[in-house]
PDB file of C-alpha atoms in Angstrom:
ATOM      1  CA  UNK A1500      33.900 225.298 120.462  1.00 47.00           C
ATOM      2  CA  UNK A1501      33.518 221.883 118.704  1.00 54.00           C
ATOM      3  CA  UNK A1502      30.574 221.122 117.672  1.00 60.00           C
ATOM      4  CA  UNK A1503      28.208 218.126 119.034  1.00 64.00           C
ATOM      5  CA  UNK A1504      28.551 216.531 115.680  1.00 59.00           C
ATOM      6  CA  UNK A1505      32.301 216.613 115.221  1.00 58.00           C
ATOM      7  CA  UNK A1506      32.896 215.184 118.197  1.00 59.00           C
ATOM      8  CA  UNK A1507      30.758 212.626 116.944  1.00 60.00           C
ATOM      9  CA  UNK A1508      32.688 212.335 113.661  1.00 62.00           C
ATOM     10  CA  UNK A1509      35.707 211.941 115.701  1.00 65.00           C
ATOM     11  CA  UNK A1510      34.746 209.003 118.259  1.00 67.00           C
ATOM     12  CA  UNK A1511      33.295 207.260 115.665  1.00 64.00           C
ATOM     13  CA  UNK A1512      36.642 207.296 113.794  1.00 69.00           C
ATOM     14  CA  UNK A1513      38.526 206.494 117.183  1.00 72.00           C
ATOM     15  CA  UNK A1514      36.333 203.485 116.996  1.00 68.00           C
ATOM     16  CA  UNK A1515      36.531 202.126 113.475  1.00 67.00           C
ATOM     17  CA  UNK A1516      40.821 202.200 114.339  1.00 73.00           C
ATOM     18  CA  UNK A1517      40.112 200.844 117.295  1.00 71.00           C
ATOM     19  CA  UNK A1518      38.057 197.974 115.678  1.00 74.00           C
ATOM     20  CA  UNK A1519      40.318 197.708 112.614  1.00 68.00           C
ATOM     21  CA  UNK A1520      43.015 197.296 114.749  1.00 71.00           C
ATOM     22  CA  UNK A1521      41.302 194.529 116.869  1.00 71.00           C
ATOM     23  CA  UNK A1522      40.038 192.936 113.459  1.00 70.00           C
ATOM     24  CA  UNK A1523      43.889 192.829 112.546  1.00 70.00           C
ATOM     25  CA  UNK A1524      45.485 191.372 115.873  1.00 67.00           C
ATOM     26  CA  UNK A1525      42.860 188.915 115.643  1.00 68.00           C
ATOM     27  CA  UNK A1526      43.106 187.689 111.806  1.00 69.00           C
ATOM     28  CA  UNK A1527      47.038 187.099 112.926  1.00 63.00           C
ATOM     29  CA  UNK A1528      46.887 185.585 116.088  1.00 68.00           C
ATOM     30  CA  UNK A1529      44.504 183.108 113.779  1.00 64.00           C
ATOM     31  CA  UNK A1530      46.967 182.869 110.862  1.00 62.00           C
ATOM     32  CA  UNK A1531      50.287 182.231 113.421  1.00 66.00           C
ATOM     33  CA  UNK A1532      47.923 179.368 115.122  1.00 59.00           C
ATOM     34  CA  UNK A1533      46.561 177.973 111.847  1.00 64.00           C
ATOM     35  CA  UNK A1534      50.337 178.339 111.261  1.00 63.00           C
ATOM     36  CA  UNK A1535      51.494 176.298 113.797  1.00 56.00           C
ATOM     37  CA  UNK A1536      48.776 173.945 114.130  1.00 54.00           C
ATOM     38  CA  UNK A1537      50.276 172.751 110.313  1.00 58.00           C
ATOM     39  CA  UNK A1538      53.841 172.979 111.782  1.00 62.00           C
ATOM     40  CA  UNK A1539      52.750 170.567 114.625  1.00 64.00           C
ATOM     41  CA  UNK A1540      51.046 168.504 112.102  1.00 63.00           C
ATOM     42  CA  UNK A1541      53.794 168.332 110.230  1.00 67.00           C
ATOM     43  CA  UNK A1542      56.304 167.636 112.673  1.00 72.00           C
ATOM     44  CA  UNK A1543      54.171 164.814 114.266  1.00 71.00           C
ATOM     45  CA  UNK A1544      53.809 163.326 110.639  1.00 76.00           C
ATOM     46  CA  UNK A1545      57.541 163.162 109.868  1.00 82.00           C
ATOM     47  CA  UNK A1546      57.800 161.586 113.199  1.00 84.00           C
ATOM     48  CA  UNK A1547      55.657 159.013 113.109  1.00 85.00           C
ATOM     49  CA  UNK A1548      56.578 158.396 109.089  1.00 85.00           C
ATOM     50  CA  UNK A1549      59.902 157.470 110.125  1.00 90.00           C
ATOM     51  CA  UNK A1550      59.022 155.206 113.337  1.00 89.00           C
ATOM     52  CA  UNK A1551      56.861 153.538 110.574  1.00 89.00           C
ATOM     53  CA  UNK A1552      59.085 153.161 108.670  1.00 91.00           C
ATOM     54  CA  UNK A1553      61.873 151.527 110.286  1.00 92.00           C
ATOM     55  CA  UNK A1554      59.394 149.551 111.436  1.00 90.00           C
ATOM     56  CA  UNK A1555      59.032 148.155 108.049  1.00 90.00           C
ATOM     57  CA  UNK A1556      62.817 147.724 107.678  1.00 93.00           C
ATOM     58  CA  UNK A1557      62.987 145.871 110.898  1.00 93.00           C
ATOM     59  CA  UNK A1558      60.194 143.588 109.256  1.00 91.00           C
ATOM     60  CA  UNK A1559      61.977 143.582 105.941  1.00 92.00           C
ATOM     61  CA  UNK A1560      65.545 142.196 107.340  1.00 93.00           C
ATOM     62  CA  UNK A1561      63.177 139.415 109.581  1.00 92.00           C
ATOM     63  CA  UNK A1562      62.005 138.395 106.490  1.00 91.00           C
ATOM     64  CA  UNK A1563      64.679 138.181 104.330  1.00 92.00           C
ATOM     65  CA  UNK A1564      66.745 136.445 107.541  1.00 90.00           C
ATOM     66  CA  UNK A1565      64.395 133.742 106.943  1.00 90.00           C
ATOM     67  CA  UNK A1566      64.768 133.498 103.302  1.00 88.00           C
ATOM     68  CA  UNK A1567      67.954 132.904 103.509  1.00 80.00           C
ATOM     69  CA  UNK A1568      68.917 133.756  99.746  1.00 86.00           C
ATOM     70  CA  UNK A1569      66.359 134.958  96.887  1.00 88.00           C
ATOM     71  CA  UNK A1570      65.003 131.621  96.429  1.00 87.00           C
ATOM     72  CA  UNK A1571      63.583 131.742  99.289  1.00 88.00           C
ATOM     73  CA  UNK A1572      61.135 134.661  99.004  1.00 88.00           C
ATOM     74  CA  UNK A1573      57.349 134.638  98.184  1.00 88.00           C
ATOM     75  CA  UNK A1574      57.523 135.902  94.381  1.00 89.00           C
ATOM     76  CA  UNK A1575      59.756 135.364  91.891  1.00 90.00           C
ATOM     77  CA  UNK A1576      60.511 138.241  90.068  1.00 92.00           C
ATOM     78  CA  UNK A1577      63.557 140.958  90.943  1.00 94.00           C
ATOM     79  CA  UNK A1578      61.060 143.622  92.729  1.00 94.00           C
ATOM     80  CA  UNK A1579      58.414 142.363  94.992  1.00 93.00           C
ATOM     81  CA  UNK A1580      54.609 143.467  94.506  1.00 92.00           C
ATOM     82  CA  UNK A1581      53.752 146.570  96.381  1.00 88.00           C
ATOM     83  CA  UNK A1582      52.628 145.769  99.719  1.00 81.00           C
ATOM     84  CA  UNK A1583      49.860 147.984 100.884  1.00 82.00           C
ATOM     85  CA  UNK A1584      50.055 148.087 105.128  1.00 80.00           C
ATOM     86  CA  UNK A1585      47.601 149.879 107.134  1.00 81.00           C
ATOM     87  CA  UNK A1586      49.361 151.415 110.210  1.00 79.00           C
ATOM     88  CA  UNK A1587      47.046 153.253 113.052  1.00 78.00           C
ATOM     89  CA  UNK A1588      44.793 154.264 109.614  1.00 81.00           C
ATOM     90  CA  UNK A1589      47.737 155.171 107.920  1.00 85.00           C
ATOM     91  CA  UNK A1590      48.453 153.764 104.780  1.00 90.00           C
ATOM     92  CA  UNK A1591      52.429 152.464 103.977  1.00 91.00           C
ATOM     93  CA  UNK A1592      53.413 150.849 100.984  1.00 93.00           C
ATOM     94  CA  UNK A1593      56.443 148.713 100.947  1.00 94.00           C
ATOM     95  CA  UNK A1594      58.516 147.406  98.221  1.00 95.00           C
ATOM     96  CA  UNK A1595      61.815 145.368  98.250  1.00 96.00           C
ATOM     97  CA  UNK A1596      64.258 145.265  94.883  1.00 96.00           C
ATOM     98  CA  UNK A1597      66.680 142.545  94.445  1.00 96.00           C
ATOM     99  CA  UNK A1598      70.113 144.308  93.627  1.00 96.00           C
ATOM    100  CA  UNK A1599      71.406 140.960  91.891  1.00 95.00           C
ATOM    101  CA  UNK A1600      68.943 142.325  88.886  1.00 96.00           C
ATOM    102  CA  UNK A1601      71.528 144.954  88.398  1.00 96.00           C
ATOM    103  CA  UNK A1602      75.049 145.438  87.953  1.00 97.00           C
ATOM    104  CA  UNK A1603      77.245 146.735  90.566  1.00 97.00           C
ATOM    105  CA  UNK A1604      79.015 149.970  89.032  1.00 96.00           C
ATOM    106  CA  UNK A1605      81.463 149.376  92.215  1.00 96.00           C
ATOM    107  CA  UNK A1606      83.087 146.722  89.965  1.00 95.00           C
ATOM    108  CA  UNK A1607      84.189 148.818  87.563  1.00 94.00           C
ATOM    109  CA  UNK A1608      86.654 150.249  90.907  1.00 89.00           C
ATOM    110  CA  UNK A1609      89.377 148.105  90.345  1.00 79.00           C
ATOM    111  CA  UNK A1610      89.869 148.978  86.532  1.00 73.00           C
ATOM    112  CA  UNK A1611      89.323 144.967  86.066  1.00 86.00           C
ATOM    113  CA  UNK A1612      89.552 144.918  81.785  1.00 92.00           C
ATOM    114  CA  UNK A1613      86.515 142.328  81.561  1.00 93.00           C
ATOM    115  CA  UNK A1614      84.335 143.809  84.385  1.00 94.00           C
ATOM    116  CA  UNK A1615      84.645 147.167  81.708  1.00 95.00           C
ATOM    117  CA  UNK A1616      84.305 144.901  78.964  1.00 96.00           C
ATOM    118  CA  UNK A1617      80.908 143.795  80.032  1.00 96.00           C
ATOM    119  CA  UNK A1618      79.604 147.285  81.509  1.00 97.00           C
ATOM    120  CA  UNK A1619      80.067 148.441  77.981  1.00 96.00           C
ATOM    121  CA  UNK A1620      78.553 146.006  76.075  1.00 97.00           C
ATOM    122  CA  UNK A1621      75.655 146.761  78.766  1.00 97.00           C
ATOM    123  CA  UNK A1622      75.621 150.281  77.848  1.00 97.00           C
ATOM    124  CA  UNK A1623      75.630 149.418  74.185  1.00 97.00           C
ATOM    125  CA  UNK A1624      72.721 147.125  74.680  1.00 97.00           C
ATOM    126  CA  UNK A1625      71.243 149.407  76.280  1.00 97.00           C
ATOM    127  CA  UNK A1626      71.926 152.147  73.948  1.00 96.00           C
ATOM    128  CA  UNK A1627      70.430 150.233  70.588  1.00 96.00           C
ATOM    129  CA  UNK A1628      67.426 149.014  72.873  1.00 96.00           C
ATOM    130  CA  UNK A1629      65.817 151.781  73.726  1.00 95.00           C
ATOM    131  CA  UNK A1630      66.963 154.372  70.875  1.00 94.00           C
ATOM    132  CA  UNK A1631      68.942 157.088  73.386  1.00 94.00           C
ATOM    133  CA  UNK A1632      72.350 158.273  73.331  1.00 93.00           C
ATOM    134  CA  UNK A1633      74.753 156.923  75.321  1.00 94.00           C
ATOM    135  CA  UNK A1634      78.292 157.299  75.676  1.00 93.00           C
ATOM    136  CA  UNK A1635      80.184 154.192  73.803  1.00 95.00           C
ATOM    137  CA  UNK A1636      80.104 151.993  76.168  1.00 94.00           C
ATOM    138  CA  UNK A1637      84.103 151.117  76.447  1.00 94.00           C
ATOM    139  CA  UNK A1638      84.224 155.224  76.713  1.00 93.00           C
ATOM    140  CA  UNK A1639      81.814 155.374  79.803  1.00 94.00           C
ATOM    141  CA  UNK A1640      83.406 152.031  81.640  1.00 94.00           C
ATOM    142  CA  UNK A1641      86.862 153.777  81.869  1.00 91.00           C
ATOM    143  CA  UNK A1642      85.750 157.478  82.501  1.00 89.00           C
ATOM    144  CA  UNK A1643      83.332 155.523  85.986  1.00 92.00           C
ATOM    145  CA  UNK A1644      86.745 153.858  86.863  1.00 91.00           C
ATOM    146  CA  UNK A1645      88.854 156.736  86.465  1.00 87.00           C
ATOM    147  CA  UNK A1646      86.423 158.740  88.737  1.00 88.00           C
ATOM    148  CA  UNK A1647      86.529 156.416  91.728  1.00 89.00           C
ATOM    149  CA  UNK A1648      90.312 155.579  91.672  1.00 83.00           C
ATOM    150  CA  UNK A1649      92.043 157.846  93.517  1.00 74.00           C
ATOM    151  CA  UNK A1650      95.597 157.571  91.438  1.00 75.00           C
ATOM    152  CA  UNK A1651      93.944 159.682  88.313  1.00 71.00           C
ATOM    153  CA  UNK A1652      92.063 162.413  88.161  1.00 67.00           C
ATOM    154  CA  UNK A1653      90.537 163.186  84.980  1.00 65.00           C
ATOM    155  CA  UNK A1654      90.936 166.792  84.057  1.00 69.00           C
ATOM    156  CA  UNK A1655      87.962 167.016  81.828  1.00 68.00           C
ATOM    157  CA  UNK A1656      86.375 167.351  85.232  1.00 70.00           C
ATOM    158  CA  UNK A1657      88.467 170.457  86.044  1.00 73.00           C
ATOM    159  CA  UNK A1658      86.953 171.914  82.707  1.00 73.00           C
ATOM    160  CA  UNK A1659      83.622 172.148  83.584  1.00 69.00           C
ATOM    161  CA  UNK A1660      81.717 175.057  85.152  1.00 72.00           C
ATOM    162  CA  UNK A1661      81.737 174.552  88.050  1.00 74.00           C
ATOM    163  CA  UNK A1662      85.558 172.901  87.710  1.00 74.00           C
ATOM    164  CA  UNK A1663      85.608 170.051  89.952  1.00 72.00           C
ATOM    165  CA  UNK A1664      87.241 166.987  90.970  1.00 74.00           C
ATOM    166  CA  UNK A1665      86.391 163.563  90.520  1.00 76.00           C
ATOM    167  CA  UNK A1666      85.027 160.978  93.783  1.00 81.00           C
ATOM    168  CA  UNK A1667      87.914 158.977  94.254  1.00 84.00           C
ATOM    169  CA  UNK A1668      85.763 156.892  96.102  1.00 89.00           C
ATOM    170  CA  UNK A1669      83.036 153.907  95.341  1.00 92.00           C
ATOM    171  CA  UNK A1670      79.996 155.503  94.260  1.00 93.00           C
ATOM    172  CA  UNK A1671      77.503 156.377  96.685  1.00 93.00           C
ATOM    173  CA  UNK A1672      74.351 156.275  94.342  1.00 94.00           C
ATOM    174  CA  UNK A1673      74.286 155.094  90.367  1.00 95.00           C
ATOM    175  CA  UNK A1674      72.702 158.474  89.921  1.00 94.00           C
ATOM    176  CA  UNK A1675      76.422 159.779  90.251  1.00 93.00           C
ATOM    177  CA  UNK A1676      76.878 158.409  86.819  1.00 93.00           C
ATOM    178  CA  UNK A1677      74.934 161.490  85.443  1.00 91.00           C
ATOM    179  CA  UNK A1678      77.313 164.063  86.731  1.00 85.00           C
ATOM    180  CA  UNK A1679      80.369 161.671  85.158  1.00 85.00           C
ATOM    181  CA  UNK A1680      79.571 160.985  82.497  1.00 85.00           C
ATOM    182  CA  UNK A1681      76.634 164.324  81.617  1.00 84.00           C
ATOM    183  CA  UNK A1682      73.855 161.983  80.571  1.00 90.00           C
ATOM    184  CA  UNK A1683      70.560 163.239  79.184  1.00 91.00           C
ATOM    185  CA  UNK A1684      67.169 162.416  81.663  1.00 94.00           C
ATOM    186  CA  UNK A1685      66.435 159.992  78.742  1.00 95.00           C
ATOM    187  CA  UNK A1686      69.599 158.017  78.573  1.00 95.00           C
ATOM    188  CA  UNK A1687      69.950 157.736  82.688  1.00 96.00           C
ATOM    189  CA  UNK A1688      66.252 156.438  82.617  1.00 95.00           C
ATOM    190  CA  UNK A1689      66.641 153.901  79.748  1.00 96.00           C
ATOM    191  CA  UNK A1690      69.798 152.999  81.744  1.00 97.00           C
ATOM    192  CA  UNK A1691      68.991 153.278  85.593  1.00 96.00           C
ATOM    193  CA  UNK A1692      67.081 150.212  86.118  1.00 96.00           C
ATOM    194  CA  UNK A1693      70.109 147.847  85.091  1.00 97.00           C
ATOM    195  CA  UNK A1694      72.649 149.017  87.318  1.00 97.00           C
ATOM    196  CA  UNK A1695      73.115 149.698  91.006  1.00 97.00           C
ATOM    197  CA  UNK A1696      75.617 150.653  93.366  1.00 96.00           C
ATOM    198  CA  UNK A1697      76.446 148.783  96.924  1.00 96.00           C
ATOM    199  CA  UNK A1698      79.594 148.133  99.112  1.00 94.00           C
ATOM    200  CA  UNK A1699      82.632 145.788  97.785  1.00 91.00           C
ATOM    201  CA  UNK A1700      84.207 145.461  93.771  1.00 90.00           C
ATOM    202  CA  UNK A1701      81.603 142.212  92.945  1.00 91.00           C
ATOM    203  CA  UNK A1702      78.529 141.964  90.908  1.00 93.00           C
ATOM    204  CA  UNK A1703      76.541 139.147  91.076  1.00 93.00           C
ATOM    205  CA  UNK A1704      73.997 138.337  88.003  1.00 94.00           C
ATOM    206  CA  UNK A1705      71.018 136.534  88.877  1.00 93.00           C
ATOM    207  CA  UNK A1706      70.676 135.476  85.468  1.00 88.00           C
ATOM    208  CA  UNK A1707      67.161 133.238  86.189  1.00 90.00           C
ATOM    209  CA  UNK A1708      65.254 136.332  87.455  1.00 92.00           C
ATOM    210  CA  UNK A1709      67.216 139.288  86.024  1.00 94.00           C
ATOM    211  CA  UNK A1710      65.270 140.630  83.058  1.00 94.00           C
ATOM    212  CA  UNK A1711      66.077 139.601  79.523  1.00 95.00           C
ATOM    213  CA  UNK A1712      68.666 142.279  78.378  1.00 96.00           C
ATOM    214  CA  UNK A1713      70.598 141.549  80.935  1.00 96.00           C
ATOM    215  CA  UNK A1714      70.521 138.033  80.910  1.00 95.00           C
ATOM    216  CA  UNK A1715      71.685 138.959  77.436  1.00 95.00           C
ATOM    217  CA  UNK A1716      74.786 140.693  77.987  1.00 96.00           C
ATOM    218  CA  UNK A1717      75.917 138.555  80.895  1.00 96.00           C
ATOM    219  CA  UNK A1718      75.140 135.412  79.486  1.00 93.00           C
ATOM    220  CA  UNK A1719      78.585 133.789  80.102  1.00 93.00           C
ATOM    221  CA  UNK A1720      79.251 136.304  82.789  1.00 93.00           C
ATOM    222  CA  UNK A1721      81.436 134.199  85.320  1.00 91.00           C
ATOM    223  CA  UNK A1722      79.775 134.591  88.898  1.00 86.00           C
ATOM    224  CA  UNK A1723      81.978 135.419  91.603  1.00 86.00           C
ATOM    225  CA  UNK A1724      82.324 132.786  94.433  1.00 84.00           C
ATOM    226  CA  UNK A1725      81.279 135.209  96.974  1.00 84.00           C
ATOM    227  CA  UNK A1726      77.277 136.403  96.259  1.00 87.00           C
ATOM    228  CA  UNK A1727      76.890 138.977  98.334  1.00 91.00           C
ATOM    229  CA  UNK A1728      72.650 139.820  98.875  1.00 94.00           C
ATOM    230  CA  UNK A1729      71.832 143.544  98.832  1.00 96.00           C
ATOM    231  CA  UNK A1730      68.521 144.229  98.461  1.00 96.00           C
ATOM    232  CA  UNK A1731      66.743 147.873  97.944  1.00 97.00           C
ATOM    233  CA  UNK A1732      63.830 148.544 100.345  1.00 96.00           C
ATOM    234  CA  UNK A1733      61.286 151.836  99.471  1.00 96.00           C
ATOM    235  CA  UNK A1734      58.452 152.403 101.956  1.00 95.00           C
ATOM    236  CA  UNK A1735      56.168 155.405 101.057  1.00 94.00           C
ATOM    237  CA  UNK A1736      54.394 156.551 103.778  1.00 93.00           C
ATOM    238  CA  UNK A1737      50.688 158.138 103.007  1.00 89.00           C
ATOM    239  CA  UNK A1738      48.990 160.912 105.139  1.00 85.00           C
ATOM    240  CA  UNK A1739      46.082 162.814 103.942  1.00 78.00           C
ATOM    241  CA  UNK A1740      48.284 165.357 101.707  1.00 79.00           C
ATOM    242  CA  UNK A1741      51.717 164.287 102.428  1.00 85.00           C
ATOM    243  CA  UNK A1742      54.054 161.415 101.303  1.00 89.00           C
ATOM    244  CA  UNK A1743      57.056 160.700 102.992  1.00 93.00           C
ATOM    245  CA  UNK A1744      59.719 158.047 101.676  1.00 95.00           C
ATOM    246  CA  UNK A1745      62.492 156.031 102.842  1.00 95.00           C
ATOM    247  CA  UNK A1746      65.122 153.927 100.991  1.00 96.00           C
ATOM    248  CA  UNK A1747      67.442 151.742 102.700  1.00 96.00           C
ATOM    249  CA  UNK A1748      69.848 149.331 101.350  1.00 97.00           C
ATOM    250  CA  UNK A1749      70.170 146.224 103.410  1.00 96.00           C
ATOM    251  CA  UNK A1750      72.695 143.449 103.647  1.00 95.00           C
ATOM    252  CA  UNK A1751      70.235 140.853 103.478  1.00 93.00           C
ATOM    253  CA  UNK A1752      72.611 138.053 103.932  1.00 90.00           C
ATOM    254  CA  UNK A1753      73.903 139.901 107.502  1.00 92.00           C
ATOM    255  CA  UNK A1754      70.690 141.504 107.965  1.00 92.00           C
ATOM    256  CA  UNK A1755      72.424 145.046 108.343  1.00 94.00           C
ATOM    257  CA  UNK A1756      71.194 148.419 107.491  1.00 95.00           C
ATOM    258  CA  UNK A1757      73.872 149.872 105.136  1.00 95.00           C
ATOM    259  CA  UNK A1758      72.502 153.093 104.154  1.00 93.00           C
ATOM    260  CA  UNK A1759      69.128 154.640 104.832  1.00 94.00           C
ATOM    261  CA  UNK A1760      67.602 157.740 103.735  1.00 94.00           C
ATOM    262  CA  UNK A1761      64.038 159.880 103.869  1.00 91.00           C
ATOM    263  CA  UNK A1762      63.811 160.131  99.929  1.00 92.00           C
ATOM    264  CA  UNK A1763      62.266 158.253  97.323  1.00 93.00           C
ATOM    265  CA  UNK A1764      64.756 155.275  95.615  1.00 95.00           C
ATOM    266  CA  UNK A1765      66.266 155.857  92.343  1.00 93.00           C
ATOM    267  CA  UNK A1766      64.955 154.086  89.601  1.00 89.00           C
TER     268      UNK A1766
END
């Protein structure tokens, strides 16, 4: 017969499973709710992020309705201050870029000889500025038409690993000029905040606000007839431990939304 003891020995075992087994269940029922309490959280921030945020566009495109053209604004130089908004306790911070401080690789579409001309004496500038390495500039100009026209596709493209072909289409973002032309981080960031990409094969030069390199280079730039007004809206959106961004590029002269997305804008 068992003994007293061992059947002692035995419940008590019976017991510590039992427990350890409650213990368990319990630790991950509290895990999956911690779990999706931070899901919820997050899914509520988004949300309300990007109702902020167009919110700020809409604001954005009132104002610059009412400008009428960048003379009309409330500073003078090419990016606005950073304008700190509290929202509901959250904090947003909203900044608008002029695009007419930058040069329009979208030009450079129509294989126009001067538009290339003056693109590379950009990069050139650029180049002896700041001490990177560049392409030559004249180099660069022709390889950013070649990859948007749609009659030639460059085959040094199909020689790279991946192989691939080239846009054959306006660029999208001036970041794409990395993957044309290969450029080093230091190059594209020495670079980036000159040039810009938006719709149409005209860049206008503001050439009272634009800074000083580039009022150097297109010094007897001839502006087109048409000035088209793009400007570059970022709004960072602040939680406790979470940012969330939006860029949108606006027609400010139309007040239209042209492209919009949840990242942070290039530089």
């Amino acid at each position: 017969m068992t003994g007293p003891r061992q059947q002692r020995g035995v419940a008590l075992l019976t017991a510590l499973l039992v427990m350890a087994l409650c213990v368990s269940a319990a630790v991950g029922m509290a895990v999956r709710g911690q779990t999706d309490i931070r899901r919820t959280a997050a899914v509520f921030e988004r949300d309300s992020a990007r109702h902020i945020a167009l919110g700020a566009e809409k604001m954005a495109i009132r104002l610059l309705e009412q400008a009428s053209d960048a003379n009309g604004l409330m500073w003078q130089e090419c990016r606005s201050p950073e304008l700190p908004v509290q929202v509901d306790g959250v904090r947003v911070l909203v900044s608008l870029d002029n695009l007419q401080c930058r040069y329009n690789l979208n030009t450079l579409a129509g294989a126009d000889e001067d538009q290339q001309a003056y693109f590379a004496r950009l990069v050139d500038e650029v180049s002896r500025s700041y001490s990177v390495r560049l392409p030559p500039g004249s180099e660069l100009a022709l390889q950013v038409s070649d990859w948007m026209s749609a009659e030639t596709d460059d085959p040094v493209y199909r020689l790279h690993e991946p192989p691939r072909y080239s846009g054959n289409r306006p660029l999208m973002l001036a970041s794409e000029l990395i993957a044309i032309a290969r450029l080093e981080m230091d190059a594209w960031t020495a670079l980036a905040p000159y040039i810009t990409v938006y719709p149409g094969a005209i860049s206008v030069i503001d050439d009272q606000r634009s800074p000083e390199l580039l009022q150097r280079v297109f010094a007897d730039y001839p502006q087109p007839q048409q000035k088209p007004w793009f400007m570059r809206l970022e709004v960072v959106v602040e939680f406790a431990d979470r940012r969330f961004f939006q860029c949108s590029l606006l027609d400010a002269s139309n007040g239209l939304v042209i492209i919009r997305e949840q990242t942070a804008c290039e530089p």
